[in-house]
Amino acid sequence: AQTVTQSQPEMSVQEAETVTLSCTYDTSESDYYLFWYKQPPSRQMILVIRQEAYKQQNATENRFSVNFQKAAKSFSLKISDSQLGDAAMYFCAYRGYNNNDMRFGAGTRLTVKP
Amino acid sequence: KAGVTQTPRYLIKTRGQQVTLSCSPISGHRSVSWYQQTPGQGLQFLFEYFSETQRNKGNFPGRFSGRQFSNSRSEMNVSTLELGDSALYLCASSLLGPVNEKLFFGSGTQLSVL
């Protein structure tokens, strides 16, 4: 079974600085998708970034970028120029290529200090 | 375009009762997935419906069931409630299915079982 591990329960970053959130996963599949979701206090999960495993190029979305290491089964999220609004729970998630079942990590609570 | 709407936002029930939660997807979306979020187990996939048919089911007991209507609105039912069913229940919609598409989440229904 696929599992997703986020080893950092909490992280903090100074406003305008850069922070990296870690995620590792375990799978025997060769094709899959990886995601980072943000859950603010409003509870609504918001997609931050998505990576297709068959793409070697790391995905980027404005201040958010990933470091996808397929062989190491690692998928870290880098947030540059952190803003107060980035404070939230961040979940790493995995989904098989032909599977509708998304597996989530336990989450990392990010605090942004002014 | 309105987002994913879940009702009610909060619900308090007692053990042994049953509960029905509702999810209205984004207009035009035909896939609705349900997730349970608890502090201990994190986010876990319940099931996914597409065009009124359940396509995939997570590892939950038969007390958890769902359905989808012709307008794509979905309901989730939990019978014979247990204390451990206390959780945030999130639904997510997508156009054709979560396999290769972005999921849009609602703000969830917080269920407390006393």
Tab-separated table of C-alpha atoms in Angstrom:
chain	number	residue	atom	x	y	z
A	1	ALA	CA	0.000	0.000	0.000
A	2	GLN	CA	1.123	3.488	-0.681
A	3	THR	CA	2.094	5.557	2.329
A	4	VAL	CA	3.013	9.205	2.648
A	5	THR	CA	5.262	10.461	5.437
A	6	GLN	CA	5.724	14.011	6.603
A	7	SER	CA	8.399	13.972	9.280
A	8	GLN	CA	7.989	17.586	10.383
A	9	PRO	CA	4.840	18.079	12.503
A	10	GLU	CA	5.603	21.799	12.849
A	11	MET	CA	7.778	24.327	11.076
A	12	SER	CA	8.205	28.041	11.439
A	13	VAL	CA	9.654	30.666	9.141
A	14	GLN	CA	10.292	34.370	9.299
A	15	GLU	CA	8.257	36.506	6.949
A	16	ALA	CA	10.042	36.969	3.591
A	17	GLU	CA	12.329	34.012	4.260
A	18	THR	CA	12.325	30.601	2.575
A	19	VAL	CA	11.165	27.348	4.106
A	20	THR	CA	11.188	23.750	2.887
A	21	LEU	CA	8.654	21.133	3.943
A	22	SER	CA	9.614	17.485	3.581
A	23	CYS	CA	7.623	14.569	2.256
A	24	THR	CA	8.543	11.001	1.424
A	25	TYR	CA	6.322	8.302	0.032
A	26	ASP	CA	6.377	4.608	-0.594
A	27	THR	CA	4.965	3.024	-3.732
A	28	SER	CA	5.611	0.244	-6.203
A	29	GLU	CA	3.844	2.103	-9.006
A	30	SER	CA	5.791	3.870	-11.726
A	31	ASP	CA	3.116	6.354	-12.727
A	32	TYR	CA	1.474	8.554	-10.140
A	33	TYR	CA	0.753	12.101	-9.049
A	34	LEU	CA	2.009	14.012	-6.056
A	35	PHE	CA	0.384	17.036	-4.486
A	36	TRP	CA	0.816	19.630	-1.819
A	37	TYR	CA	-2.381	20.917	-0.266
A	38	LYS	CA	-2.777	23.811	2.140
A	39	GLN	CA	-5.450	23.815	4.829
A	40	PRO	CA	-5.945	27.204	6.506
A	41	PRO	CA	-8.169	27.672	9.579
A	42	SER	CA	-11.155	27.857	7.248
A	43	ARG	CA	-10.613	24.083	6.855
A	44	GLN	CA	-10.892	24.177	3.069
A	45	MET	CA	-8.131	22.211	1.388
A	46	ILE	CA	-6.478	24.244	-1.342
A	47	LEU	CA	-4.215	22.749	-3.977
A	48	VAL	CA	-0.806	24.406	-3.864
A	49	ILE	CA	1.097	22.442	-6.467
A	50	ARG	CA	0.949	19.212	-8.425
A	51	GLN	CA	3.677	16.992	-9.916
A	52	GLU	CA	3.278	14.182	-12.416
A	53	ALA	CA	5.794	11.433	-11.742
A	54	TYR	CA	6.631	11.001	-15.422
A	55	LYS	CA	7.794	14.611	-15.653
A	56	GLN	CA	11.407	15.148	-14.667
A	57	GLN	CA	11.045	18.898	-14.421
A	58	ASN	CA	10.091	20.149	-10.980
A	59	ALA	CA	6.738	21.920	-10.801
A	60	THR	CA	6.595	25.573	-9.812
A	61	GLU	CA	3.701	27.886	-8.986
A	62	ASN	CA	4.818	31.433	-8.274
A	63	ARG	CA	6.524	31.336	-4.848
A	64	PHE	CA	5.981	27.593	-4.478
A	65	SER	CA	8.239	24.988	-5.996
A	66	VAL	CA	8.973	21.334	-5.430
A	67	ASN	CA	12.075	19.181	-5.374
A	68	PHE	CA	10.916	15.864	-6.794
A	69	GLN	CA	13.397	13.023	-6.421
A	70	LYS	CA	11.694	9.963	-7.921
A	71	ALA	CA	14.410	7.455	-7.101
A	72	ALA	CA	14.529	8.620	-3.499
A	73	LYS	CA	10.727	8.885	-3.370
A	74	SER	CA	11.005	12.360	-1.992
A	75	PHE	CA	8.790	15.350	-2.730
A	76	SER	CA	9.631	18.506	-0.785
A	77	LEU	CA	7.874	21.857	-1.020
A	78	LYS	CA	9.817	25.108	-1.003
A	79	ILE	CA	8.027	28.330	-0.156
A	80	SER	CA	9.979	31.433	-1.071
A	81	ASP	CA	9.367	34.940	0.251
A	82	SER	CA	7.034	33.558	2.914
A	83	GLN	CA	3.955	35.614	3.680
A	84	LEU	CA	1.707	35.716	6.722
A	85	GLY	CA	-1.059	34.199	4.625
A	86	ASP	CA	1.044	31.102	4.053
A	87	ALA	CA	0.468	30.031	7.655
A	88	ALA	CA	-1.551	26.820	7.529
A	89	MET	CA	-1.391	23.047	7.677
A	90	TYR	CA	0.337	21.612	4.628
A	91	PHE	CA	-0.429	18.113	3.435
A	92	CYS	CA	1.551	16.064	0.999
A	93	ALA	CA	-0.585	13.636	-1.005
A	94	TYR	CA	-0.121	10.759	-3.425
A	95	ARG	CA	-2.440	9.335	-6.040
A	96	GLY	CA	-1.827	6.425	-8.360
A	97	TYR	CA	-2.182	7.021	-12.074
A	98	ASN	CA	-5.365	5.017	-12.428
A	99	ASN	CA	-6.591	5.370	-8.902
A	100	ASN	CA	-9.168	7.697	-7.438
A	101	ASP	CA	-7.880	7.106	-3.906
A	102	MET	CA	-5.655	9.915	-2.643
A	103	ARG	CA	-3.301	9.165	0.250
A	104	PHE	CA	-2.338	12.034	2.532
A	105	GLY	CA	0.534	12.562	4.919
A	106	ALA	CA	-0.072	13.590	8.525
A	107	GLY	CA	0.559	17.232	7.747
A	108	THR	CA	3.016	19.959	8.738
A	109	ARG	CA	1.804	23.031	10.581
A	110	LEU	CA	3.596	26.077	9.211
A	111	THR	CA	3.845	29.235	11.298
A	112	VAL	CA	4.997	32.489	9.708
A	113	LYS	CA	6.527	35.006	12.096
A	114	PRO	CA	6.245	38.722	11.277
B	1	LYS	CA	-18.772	30.110	-10.080
B	2	ALA	CA	-19.743	28.886	-6.620
B	3	GLY	CA	-17.355	26.521	-4.864
B	4	VAL	CA	-18.035	23.184	-3.233
B	5	THR	CA	-20.714	23.569	-0.574
B	6	GLN	CA	-21.040	21.268	2.386
B	7	THR	CA	-23.910	21.338	4.834
B	8	PRO	CA	-24.207	21.511	7.704
B	9	ARG	CA	-20.908	22.981	8.902
B	10	TYR	CA	-21.294	21.572	12.393
B	11	LEU	CA	-23.266	18.651	13.721
B	12	ILE	CA	-23.611	17.091	17.155
B	13	LYS	CA	-25.053	13.602	17.488
B	14	THR	CA	-25.139	10.896	20.120
B	15	ARG	CA	-23.909	7.341	19.867
B	16	GLY	CA	-26.234	5.022	17.984
B	17	GLN	CA	-27.832	7.767	15.916
B	18	GLN	CA	-27.403	8.138	12.219
B	19	VAL	CA	-26.361	11.219	10.263
B	20	THR	CA	-26.529	12.479	6.701
B	21	LEU	CA	-24.081	14.990	5.303
B	22	SER	CA	-24.553	16.853	2.063
B	23	CYS	CA	-22.135	18.046	-0.600
B	24	SER	CA	-22.946	20.202	-3.616
B	25	PRO	CA	-20.107	20.156	-6.147
B	26	ILE	CA	-19.028	22.959	-8.411
B	27	SER	CA	-21.483	23.362	-11.270
B	28	GLY	CA	-20.582	20.967	-14.089
B	29	HIS	CA	-18.440	18.705	-11.925
B	30	ARG	CA	-19.558	15.093	-12.034
B	31	SER	CA	-17.160	13.503	-9.571
B	32	VAL	CA	-17.505	13.808	-5.810
B	33	SER	CA	-15.080	12.260	-3.324
B	34	TRP	CA	-15.438	12.076	0.449
B	35	TYR	CA	-12.669	12.138	3.057
B	36	GLN	CA	-12.586	11.767	6.818
B	37	GLN	CA	-10.091	13.887	8.744
B	38	THR	CA	-9.193	13.126	12.362
B	39	PRO	CA	-6.207	14.185	14.500
B	40	GLY	CA	-5.179	10.561	14.964
B	41	GLN	CA	-5.690	9.061	11.507
B	42	GLY	CA	-5.285	12.162	9.380
B	43	LEU	CA	-7.115	12.336	6.063
B	44	GLN	CA	-8.592	9.085	4.837
B	45	PHE	CA	-10.463	8.400	1.620
B	46	LEU	CA	-14.038	7.220	2.050
B	47	PHE	CA	-15.461	6.881	-1.457
B	48	GLU	CA	-15.855	8.524	-4.827
B	49	TYR	CA	-18.968	8.898	-6.942
B	50	PHE	CA	-19.233	9.682	-10.603
B	51	SER	CA	-22.491	10.003	-12.516
B	52	GLU	CA	-24.444	8.453	-9.647
B	53	THR	CA	-22.166	5.408	-9.428
B	54	GLN	CA	-19.664	4.600	-6.706
B	55	ARG	CA	-16.343	4.089	-8.496
B	56	ASN	CA	-14.008	3.588	-5.597
B	57	LYS	CA	-14.273	2.902	-1.879
B	58	GLY	CA	-11.834	3.252	0.975
B	59	ASN	CA	-11.376	0.932	3.910
B	60	PHE	CA	-14.328	1.927	6.060
B	61	PRO	CA	-17.075	-0.235	7.578
B	62	GLY	CA	-20.447	-0.622	5.912
B	63	ARG	CA	-21.934	1.906	8.330
B	64	PHE	CA	-20.494	4.517	6.006
B	65	SER	CA	-22.421	4.856	2.789
B	66	GLY	CA	-23.102	7.447	0.184
B	67	ARG	CA	-24.992	8.265	-2.913
B	68	GLN	CA	-25.008	10.756	-5.716
B	69	PHE	CA	-27.994	12.311	-7.389
B	70	SER	CA	-28.557	13.146	-11.033
B	71	ASN	CA	-27.557	16.781	-10.376
B	72	SER	CA	-24.207	15.479	-8.988
B	73	ARG	CA	-25.015	16.474	-5.418
B	74	SER	CA	-23.858	13.818	-3.021
B	75	GLU	CA	-24.841	12.680	0.424
B	76	MET	CA	-22.901	10.639	2.909
B	77	ASN	CA	-24.626	8.634	5.602
B	78	VAL	CA	-23.193	7.158	8.761
B	79	SER	CA	-25.415	4.786	10.697
B	80	THR	CA	-25.095	3.618	14.300
B	81	LEU	CA	-22.661	6.393	15.172
B	82	GLU	CA	-19.656	5.625	17.343
B	83	LEU	CA	-17.487	8.037	19.329
B	84	GLY	CA	-14.659	7.386	16.885
B	85	ASP	CA	-16.727	8.767	14.028
B	86	SER	CA	-16.146	12.269	15.386
B	87	ALA	CA	-14.237	13.961	12.607
B	88	LEU	CA	-14.160	16.602	9.927
B	89	TYR	CA	-15.763	15.196	6.789
B	90	LEU	CA	-14.532	16.810	3.590
B	91	CYS	CA	-15.883	16.411	0.134
B	92	ALA	CA	-14.124	17.306	-3.088
B	93	SER	CA	-15.362	17.649	-6.623
B	94	SER	CA	-13.765	17.497	-10.029
B	95	LEU	CA	-14.983	17.559	-13.581
B	96	LEU	CA	-14.453	13.959	-14.584
B	97	GLY	CA	-12.670	12.355	-11.693
B	98	PRO	CA	-9.700	12.902	-9.404
B	99	VAL	CA	-7.286	10.681	-11.342
B	100	ASN	CA	-5.650	13.416	-13.299
B	101	GLU	CA	-7.562	16.474	-12.317
B	102	LYS	CA	-7.488	19.122	-9.696
B	103	LEU	CA	-9.757	18.482	-6.736
B	104	PHE	CA	-11.771	21.321	-5.270
B	105	PHE	CA	-12.590	20.859	-1.610
B	106	GLY	CA	-15.414	22.174	0.503
B	107	SER	CA	-14.951	23.534	4.024
B	108	GLY	CA	-16.190	20.321	5.576
B	109	THR	CA	-18.749	19.214	8.119
B	110	GLN	CA	-17.448	18.906	11.675
B	111	LEU	CA	-19.245	15.951	13.267
B	112	SER	CA	-19.107	15.455	17.014
B	113	VAL	CA	-20.469	12.225	18.474
B	114	LEU	CA	-21.246	12.337	22.202
